[in-house]
XYZ file of N, CA and C in Angstrom:
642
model
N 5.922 -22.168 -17.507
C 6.579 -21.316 -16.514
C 8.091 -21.556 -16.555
N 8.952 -21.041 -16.532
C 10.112 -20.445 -16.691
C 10.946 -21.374 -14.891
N 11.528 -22.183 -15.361
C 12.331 -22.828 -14.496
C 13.865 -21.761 -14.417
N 14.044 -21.416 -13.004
C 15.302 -21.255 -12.536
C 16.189 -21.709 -11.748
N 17.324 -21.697 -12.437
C 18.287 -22.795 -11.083
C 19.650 -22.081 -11.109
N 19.929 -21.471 -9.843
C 21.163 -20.958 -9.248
C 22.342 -22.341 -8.935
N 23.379 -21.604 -9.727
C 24.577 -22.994 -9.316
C 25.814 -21.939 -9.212
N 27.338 -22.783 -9.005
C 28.367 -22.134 -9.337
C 28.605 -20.787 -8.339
N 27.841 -21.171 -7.294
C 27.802 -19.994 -6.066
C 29.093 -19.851 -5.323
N 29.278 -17.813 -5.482
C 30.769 -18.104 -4.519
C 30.768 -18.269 -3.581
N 32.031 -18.906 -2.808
C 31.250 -19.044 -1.014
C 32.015 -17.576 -0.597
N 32.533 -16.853 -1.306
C 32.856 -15.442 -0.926
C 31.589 -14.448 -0.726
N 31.006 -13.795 0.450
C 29.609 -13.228 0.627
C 29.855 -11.602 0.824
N 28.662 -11.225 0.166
C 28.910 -9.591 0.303
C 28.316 -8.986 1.831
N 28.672 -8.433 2.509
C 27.653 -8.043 3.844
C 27.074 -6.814 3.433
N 25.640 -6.769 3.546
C 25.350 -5.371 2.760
C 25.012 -4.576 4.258
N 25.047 -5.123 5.125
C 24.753 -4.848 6.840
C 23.388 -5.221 7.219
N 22.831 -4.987 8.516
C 21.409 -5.642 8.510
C 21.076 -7.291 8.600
N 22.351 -8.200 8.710
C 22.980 -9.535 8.827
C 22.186 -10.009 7.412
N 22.596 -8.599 5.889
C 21.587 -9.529 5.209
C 23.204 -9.952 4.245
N 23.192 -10.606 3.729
C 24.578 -11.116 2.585
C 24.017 -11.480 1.502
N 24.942 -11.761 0.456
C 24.885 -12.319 -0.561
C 26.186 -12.801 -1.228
N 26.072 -13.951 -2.273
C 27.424 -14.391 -2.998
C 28.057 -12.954 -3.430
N 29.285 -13.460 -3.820
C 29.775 -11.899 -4.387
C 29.485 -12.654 -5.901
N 29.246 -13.930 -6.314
C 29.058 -14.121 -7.949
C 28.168 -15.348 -8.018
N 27.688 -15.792 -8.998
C 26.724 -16.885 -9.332
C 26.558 -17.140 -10.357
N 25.995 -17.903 -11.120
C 25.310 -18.442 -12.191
C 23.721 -18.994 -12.066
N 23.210 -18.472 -13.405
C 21.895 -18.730 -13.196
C 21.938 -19.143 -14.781
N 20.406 -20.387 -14.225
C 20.031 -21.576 -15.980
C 18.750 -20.999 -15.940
N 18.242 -21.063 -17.252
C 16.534 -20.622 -17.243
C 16.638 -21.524 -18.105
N 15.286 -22.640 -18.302
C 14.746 -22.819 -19.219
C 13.167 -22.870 -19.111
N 12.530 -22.928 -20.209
C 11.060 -22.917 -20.334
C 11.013 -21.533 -20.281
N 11.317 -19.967 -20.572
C 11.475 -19.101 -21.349
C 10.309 -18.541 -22.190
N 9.384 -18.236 -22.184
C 8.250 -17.853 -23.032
C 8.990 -17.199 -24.347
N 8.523 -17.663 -25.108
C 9.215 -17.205 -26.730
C 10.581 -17.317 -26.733
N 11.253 -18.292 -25.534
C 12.839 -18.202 -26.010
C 12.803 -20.031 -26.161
N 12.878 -20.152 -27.174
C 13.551 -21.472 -27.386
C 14.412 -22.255 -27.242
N 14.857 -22.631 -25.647
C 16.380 -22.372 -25.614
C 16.675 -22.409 -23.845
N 18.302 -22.776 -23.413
C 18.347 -22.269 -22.147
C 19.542 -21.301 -22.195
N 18.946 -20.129 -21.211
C 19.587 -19.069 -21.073
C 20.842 -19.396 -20.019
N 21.874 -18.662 -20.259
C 22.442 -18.703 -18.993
C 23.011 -17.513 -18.832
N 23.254 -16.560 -17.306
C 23.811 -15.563 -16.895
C 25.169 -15.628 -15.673
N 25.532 -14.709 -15.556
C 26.493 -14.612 -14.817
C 26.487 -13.144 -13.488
N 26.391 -13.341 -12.409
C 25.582 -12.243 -11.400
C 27.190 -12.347 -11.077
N 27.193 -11.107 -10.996
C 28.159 -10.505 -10.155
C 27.935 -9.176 -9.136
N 28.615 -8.898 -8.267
C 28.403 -7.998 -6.918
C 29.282 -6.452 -7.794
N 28.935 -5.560 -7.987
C 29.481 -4.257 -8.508
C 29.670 -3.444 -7.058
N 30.808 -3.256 -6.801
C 31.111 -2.201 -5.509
C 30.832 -0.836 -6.593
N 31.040 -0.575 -7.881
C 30.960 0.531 -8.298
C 29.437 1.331 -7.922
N 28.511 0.297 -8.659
C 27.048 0.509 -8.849
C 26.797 0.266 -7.223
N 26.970 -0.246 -6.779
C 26.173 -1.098 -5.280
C 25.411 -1.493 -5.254
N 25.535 -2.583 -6.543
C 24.859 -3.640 -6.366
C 24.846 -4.833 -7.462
N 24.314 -5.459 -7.103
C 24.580 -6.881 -8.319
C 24.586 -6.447 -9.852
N 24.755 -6.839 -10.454
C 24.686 -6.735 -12.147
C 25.171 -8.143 -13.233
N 24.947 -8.028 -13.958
C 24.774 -9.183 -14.974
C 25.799 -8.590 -15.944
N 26.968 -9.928 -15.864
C 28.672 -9.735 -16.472
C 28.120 -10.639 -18.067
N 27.642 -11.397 -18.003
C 27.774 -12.314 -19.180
C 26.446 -12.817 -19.181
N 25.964 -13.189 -20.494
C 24.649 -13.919 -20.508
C 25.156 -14.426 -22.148
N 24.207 -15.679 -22.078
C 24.360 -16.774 -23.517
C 22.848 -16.920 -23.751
N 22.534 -17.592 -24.681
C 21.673 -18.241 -25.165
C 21.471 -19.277 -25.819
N 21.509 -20.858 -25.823
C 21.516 -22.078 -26.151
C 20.730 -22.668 -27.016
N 20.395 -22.757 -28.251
C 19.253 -22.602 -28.635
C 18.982 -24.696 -28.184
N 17.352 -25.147 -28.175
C 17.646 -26.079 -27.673
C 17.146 -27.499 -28.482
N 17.447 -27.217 -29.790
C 17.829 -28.032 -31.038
C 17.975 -27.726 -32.063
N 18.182 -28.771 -33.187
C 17.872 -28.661 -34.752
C 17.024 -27.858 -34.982
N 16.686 -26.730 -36.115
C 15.721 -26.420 -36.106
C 15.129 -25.393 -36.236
N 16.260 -25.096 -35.172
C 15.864 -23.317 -34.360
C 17.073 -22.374 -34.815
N 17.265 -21.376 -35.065
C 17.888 -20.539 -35.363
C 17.712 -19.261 -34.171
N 18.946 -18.863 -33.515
C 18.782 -17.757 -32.442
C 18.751 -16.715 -33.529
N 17.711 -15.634 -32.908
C 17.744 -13.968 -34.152
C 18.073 -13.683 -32.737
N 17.562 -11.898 -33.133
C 18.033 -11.089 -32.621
C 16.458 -10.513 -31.940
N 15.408 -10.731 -31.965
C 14.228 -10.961 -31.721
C 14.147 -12.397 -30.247
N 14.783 -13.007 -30.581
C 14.949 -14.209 -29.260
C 15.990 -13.266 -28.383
N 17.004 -12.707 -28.726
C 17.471 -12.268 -27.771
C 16.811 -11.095 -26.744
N 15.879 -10.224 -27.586
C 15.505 -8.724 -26.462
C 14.681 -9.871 -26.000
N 14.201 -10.687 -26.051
C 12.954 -11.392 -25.260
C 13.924 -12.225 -24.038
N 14.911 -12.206 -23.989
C 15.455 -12.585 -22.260
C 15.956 -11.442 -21.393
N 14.936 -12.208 -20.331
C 14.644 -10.719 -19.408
C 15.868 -10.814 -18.204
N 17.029 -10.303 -18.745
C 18.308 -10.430 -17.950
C 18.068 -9.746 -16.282
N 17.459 -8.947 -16.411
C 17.055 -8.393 -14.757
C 16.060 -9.124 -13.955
N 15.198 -9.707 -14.569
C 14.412 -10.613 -14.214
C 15.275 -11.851 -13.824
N 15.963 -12.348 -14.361
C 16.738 -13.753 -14.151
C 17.406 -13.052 -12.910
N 18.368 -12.508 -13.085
C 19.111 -11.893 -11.744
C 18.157 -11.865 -10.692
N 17.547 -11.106 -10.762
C 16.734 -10.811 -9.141
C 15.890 -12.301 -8.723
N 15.687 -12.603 -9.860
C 15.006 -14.422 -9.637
C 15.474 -15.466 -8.859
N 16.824 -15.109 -9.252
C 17.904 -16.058 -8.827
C 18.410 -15.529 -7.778
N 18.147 -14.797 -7.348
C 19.032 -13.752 -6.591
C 17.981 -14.394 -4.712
N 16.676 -14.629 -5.056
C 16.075 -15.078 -3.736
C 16.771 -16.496 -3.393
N 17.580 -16.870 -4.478
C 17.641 -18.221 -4.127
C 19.236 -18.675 -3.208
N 19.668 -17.113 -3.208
C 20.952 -17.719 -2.834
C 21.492 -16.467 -1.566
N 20.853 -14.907 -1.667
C 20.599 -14.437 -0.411
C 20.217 -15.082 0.786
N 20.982 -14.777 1.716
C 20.129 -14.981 3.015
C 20.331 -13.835 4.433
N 19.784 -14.232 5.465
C 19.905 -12.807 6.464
C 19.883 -13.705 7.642
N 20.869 -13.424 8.854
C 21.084 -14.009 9.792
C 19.779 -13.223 10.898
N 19.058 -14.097 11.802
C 18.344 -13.550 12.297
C 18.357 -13.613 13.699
N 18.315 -13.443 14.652
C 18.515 -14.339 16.471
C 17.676 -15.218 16.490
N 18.533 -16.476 16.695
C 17.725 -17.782 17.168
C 17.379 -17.841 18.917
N 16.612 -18.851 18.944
C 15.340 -19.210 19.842
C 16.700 -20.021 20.463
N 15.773 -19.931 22.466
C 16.636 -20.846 23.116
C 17.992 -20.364 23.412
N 18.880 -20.294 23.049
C 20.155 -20.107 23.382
C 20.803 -19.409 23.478
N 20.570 -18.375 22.298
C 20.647 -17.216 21.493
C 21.584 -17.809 19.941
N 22.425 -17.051 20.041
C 23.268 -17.082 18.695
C 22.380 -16.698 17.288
N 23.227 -16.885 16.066
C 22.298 -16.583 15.160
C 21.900 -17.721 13.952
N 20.614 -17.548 13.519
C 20.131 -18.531 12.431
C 20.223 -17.908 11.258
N 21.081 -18.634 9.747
C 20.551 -17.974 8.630
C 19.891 -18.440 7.976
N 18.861 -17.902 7.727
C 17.320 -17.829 7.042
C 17.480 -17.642 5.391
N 16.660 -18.250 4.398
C 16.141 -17.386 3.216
C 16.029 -16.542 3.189
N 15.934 -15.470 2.055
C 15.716 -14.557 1.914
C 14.067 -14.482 1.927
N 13.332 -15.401 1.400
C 11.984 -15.321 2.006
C 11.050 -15.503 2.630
N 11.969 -16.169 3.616
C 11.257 -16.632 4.778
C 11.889 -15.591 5.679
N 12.713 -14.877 5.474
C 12.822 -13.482 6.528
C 11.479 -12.459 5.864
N 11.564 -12.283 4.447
C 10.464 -11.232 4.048
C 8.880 -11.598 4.684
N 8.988 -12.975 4.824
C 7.556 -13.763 5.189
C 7.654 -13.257 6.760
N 8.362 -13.225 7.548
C 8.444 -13.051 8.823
C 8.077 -11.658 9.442
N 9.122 -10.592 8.323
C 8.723 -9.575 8.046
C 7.310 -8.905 7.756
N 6.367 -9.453 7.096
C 5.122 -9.848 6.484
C 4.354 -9.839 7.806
N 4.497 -10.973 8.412
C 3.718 -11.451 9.421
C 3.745 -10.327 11.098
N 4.778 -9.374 10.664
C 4.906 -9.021 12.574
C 3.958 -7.596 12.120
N 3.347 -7.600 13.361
C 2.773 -6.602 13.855
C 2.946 -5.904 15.083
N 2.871 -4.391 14.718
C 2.587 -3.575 16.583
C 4.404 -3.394 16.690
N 4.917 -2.388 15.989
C 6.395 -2.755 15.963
C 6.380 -1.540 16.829
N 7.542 -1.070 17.530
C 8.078 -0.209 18.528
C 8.709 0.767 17.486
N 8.849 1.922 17.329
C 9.409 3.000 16.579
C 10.389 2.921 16.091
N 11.664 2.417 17.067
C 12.827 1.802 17.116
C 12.813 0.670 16.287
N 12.376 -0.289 16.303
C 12.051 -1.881 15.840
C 11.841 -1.461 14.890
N 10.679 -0.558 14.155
C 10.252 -0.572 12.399
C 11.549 0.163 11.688
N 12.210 1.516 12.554
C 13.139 2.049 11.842
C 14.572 1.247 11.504
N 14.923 -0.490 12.266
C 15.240 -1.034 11.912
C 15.241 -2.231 11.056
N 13.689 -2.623 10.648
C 13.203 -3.764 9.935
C 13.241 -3.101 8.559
N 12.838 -1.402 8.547
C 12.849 -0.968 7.439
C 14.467 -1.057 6.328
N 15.178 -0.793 7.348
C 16.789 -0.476 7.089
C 17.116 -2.210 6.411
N 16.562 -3.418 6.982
C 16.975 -4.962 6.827
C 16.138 -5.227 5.219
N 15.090 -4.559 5.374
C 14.203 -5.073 4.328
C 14.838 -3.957 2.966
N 15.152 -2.911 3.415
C 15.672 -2.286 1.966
C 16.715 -2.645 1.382
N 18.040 -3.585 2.549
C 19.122 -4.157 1.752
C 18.802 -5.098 1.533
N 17.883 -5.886 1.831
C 17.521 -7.364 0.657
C 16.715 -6.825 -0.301
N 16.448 -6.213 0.054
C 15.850 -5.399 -1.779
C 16.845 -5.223 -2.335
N 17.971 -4.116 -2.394
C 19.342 -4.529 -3.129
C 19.839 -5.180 -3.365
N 19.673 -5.938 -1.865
C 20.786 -7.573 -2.790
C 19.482 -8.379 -3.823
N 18.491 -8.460 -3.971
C 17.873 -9.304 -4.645
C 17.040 -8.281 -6.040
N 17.787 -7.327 -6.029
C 17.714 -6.258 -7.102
C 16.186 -5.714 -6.893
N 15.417 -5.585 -6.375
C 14.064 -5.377 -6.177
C 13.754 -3.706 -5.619
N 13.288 -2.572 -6.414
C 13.111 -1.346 -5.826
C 12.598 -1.462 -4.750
N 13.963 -0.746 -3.842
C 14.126 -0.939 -1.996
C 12.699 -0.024 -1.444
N 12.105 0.884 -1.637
C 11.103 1.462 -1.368
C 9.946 0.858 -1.543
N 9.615 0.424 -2.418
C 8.195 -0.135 -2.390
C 8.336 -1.635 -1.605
N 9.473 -2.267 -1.691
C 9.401 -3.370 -0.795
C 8.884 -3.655 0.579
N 9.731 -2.358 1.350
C 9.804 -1.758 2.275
C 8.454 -1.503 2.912
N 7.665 -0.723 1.689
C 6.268 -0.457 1.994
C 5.554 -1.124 2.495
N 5.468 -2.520 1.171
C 4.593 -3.585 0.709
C 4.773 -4.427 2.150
N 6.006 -4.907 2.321
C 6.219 -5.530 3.256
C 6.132 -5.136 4.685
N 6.145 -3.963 5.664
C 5.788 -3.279 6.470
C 4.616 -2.583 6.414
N 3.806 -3.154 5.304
C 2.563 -2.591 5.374
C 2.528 -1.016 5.332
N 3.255 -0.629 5.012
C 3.231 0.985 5.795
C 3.205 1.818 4.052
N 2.432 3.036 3.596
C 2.694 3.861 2.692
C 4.271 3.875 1.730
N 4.001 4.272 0.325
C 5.296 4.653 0.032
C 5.923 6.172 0.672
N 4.873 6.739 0.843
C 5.496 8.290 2.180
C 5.948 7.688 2.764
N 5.561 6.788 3.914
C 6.170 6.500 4.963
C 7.002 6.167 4.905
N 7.299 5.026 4.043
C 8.321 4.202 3.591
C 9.823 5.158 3.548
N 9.406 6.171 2.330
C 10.343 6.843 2.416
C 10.979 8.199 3.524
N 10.054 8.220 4.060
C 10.050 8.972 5.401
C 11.092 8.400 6.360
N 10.857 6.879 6.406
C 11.593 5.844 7.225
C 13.030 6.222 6.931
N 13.421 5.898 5.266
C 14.714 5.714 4.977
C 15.174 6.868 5.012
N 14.347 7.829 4.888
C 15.523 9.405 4.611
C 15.853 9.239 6.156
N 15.174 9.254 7.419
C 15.912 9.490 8.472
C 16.722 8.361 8.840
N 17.119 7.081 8.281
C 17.682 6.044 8.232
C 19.230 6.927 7.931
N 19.298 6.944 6.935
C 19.811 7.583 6.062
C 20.627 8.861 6.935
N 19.478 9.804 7.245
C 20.401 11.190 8.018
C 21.023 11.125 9.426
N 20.396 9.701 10.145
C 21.330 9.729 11.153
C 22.638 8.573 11.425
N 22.873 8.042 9.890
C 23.812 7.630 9.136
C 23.568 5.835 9.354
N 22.691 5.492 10.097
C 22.259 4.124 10.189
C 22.087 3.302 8.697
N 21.993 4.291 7.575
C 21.735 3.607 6.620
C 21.726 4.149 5.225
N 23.796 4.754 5.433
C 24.030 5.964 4.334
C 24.133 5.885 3.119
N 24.069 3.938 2.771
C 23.815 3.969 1.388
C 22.358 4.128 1.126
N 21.192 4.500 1.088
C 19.680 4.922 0.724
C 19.675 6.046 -0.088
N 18.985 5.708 -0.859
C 18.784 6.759 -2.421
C 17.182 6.370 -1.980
N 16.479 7.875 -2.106
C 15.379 7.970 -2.070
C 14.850 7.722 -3.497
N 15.186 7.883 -4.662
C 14.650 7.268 -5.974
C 14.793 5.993 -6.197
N 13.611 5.060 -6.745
C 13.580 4.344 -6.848
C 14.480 3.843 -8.071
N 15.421 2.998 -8.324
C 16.561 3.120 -9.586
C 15.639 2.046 -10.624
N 14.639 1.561 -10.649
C 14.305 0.749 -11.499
C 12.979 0.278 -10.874
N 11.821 -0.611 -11.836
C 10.634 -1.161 -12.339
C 11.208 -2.565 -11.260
N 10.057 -3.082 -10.407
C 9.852 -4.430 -9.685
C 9.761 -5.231 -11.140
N 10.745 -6.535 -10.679
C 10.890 -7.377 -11.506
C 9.705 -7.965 -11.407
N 8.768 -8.786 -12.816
C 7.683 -9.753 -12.669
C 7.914 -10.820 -11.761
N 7.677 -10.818 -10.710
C 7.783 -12.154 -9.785
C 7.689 -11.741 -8.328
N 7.064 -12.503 -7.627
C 6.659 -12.142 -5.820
C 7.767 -12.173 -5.008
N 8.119 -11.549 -4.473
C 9.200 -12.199 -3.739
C 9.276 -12.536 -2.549
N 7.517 -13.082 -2.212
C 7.306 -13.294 -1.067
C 6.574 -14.685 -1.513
N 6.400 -15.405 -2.735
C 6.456 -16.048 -3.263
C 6.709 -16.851 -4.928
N 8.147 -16.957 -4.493
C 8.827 -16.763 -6.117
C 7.733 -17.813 -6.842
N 7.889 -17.404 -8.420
C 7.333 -18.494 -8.909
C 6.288 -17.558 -9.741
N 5.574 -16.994 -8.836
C 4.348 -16.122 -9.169
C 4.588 -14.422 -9.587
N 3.756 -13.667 -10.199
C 3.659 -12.918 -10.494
C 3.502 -11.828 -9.063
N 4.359 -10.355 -9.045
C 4.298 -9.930 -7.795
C 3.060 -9.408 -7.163
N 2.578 -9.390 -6.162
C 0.685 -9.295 -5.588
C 1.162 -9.350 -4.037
N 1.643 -8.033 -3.382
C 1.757 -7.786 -1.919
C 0.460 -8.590 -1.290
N -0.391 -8.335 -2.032
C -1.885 -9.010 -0.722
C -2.432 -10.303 -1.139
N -1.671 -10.606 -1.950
C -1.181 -12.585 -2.291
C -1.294 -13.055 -0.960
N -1.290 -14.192 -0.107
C -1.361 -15.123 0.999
C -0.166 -15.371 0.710
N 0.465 -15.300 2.020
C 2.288 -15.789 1.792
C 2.452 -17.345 2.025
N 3.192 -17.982 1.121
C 3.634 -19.143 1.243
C 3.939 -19.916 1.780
N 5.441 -19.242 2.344
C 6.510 -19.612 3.470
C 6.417 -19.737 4.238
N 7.062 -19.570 5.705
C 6.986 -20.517 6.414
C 7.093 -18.744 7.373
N 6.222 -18.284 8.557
C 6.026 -17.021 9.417
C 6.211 -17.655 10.413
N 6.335 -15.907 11.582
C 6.718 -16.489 13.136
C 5.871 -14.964 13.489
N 4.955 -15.318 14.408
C 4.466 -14.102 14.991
C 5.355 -13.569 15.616
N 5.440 -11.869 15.815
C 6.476 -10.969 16.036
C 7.251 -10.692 15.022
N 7.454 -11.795 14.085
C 8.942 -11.256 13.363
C 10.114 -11.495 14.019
N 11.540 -11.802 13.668
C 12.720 -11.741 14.124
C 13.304 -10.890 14.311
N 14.374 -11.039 15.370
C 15.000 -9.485 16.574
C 16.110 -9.070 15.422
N 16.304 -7.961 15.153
C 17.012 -7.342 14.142
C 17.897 -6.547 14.961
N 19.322 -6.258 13.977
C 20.188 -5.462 15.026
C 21.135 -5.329 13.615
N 21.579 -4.245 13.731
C 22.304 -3.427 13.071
C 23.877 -3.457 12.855
């Protein structure tokens, strides 16, 4: 299995709104690589053009005597995969803390786990969990619609039902109803693993879910 490790994090953060953020840049190491012999390394950066992360630089190390990098080792590193991999590890989303008030920032998957876990949402409440859960899908590169779904339990109609009126009453005017890309191989409700919405979540839940605000 394919070890990832996020380093070199900016403490400069993107607000994508929804109290979800992310670095505006990073570095990510892979090794153990299936058919790559070698440790990879990338470079994540925040694109205001695209809106949204993208991959500036990537290497390949080969990892001795021996080995010769082709050009066959290279299509076999899955540069979108590393990004969005790495990408749970260094997102996070401020949520309202217990007791006092103020706010707590959370993982990125232990908000999706939380997310996961609430039930019986108020009309109001889902049309905003939907809006939180589609920008950590962006920031963690993951097609914002089916996340949305998977994780609110709710249809991809619905799903997208949600965001177009997200969307038209301007709560949430960056939403593109097409999905721009294929779910990366990996859960993101438990990294590590292969993605499986009706997997048993890992992390760490709170019945209700956390109070979201815009």
């Amino acid at each position: 299995m394919a070890d990832v490790e996020a380093y070199d994090i900016s403490d400069e953060r993107i607000d994508l709104g929804s109290r979800v953020t992310l670095p505006k840049s990073w570095h990510a190491r892979v090794s153990g690589e299936q058919d790559v012999p070698g440790t990879i390394t990338v470079r994540v950066e925040w694109d205001a053009a695209l809106g949204r992360t993208a991959v500036v630089f990537a290497a390949l190390e080969r990892e001795g005597e021996g080995v010769d990098i082709t050009s066959q080792m290279l299509r076999e590193v899955r540069t979108h995969w590393i990004m969005a991999r790495s990408a749970i590890e260094v997102v996070t989303v401020d949520v309202s803390a217990e007791g006092e008030g103020g706010l707590d920032r959370i993982p990125v998957q232990e908000f999706l786990g939380r997310m996961l876990a609430a039930r019986e949402r108020e009309p109001l409440e889902s049309l905003h969990a939907a809006i939180a859960v589609y920008r950590v899908a962006t920031a963690i590169s993951f097609p914002p619609l089916k996340l949305v779904a998977d994780t609110l339990q709710i249809s991809q109609s619905t799903a997208t039902r949600l965001m177009k009126s997200a969307r038209d009453a301007g709560l949430a005017p960056e939403v593109r109803i097409q999905e721009p890309r294929r779910a990366p191989a990996f859960d993101p409700y438990n990294p590590g693993r292969r993605y499986d919405p009706s997997a048993p979540h890992a992390g760490p839940s709170q019945p209700g879910g956390p109070s979201i605000g815009l």
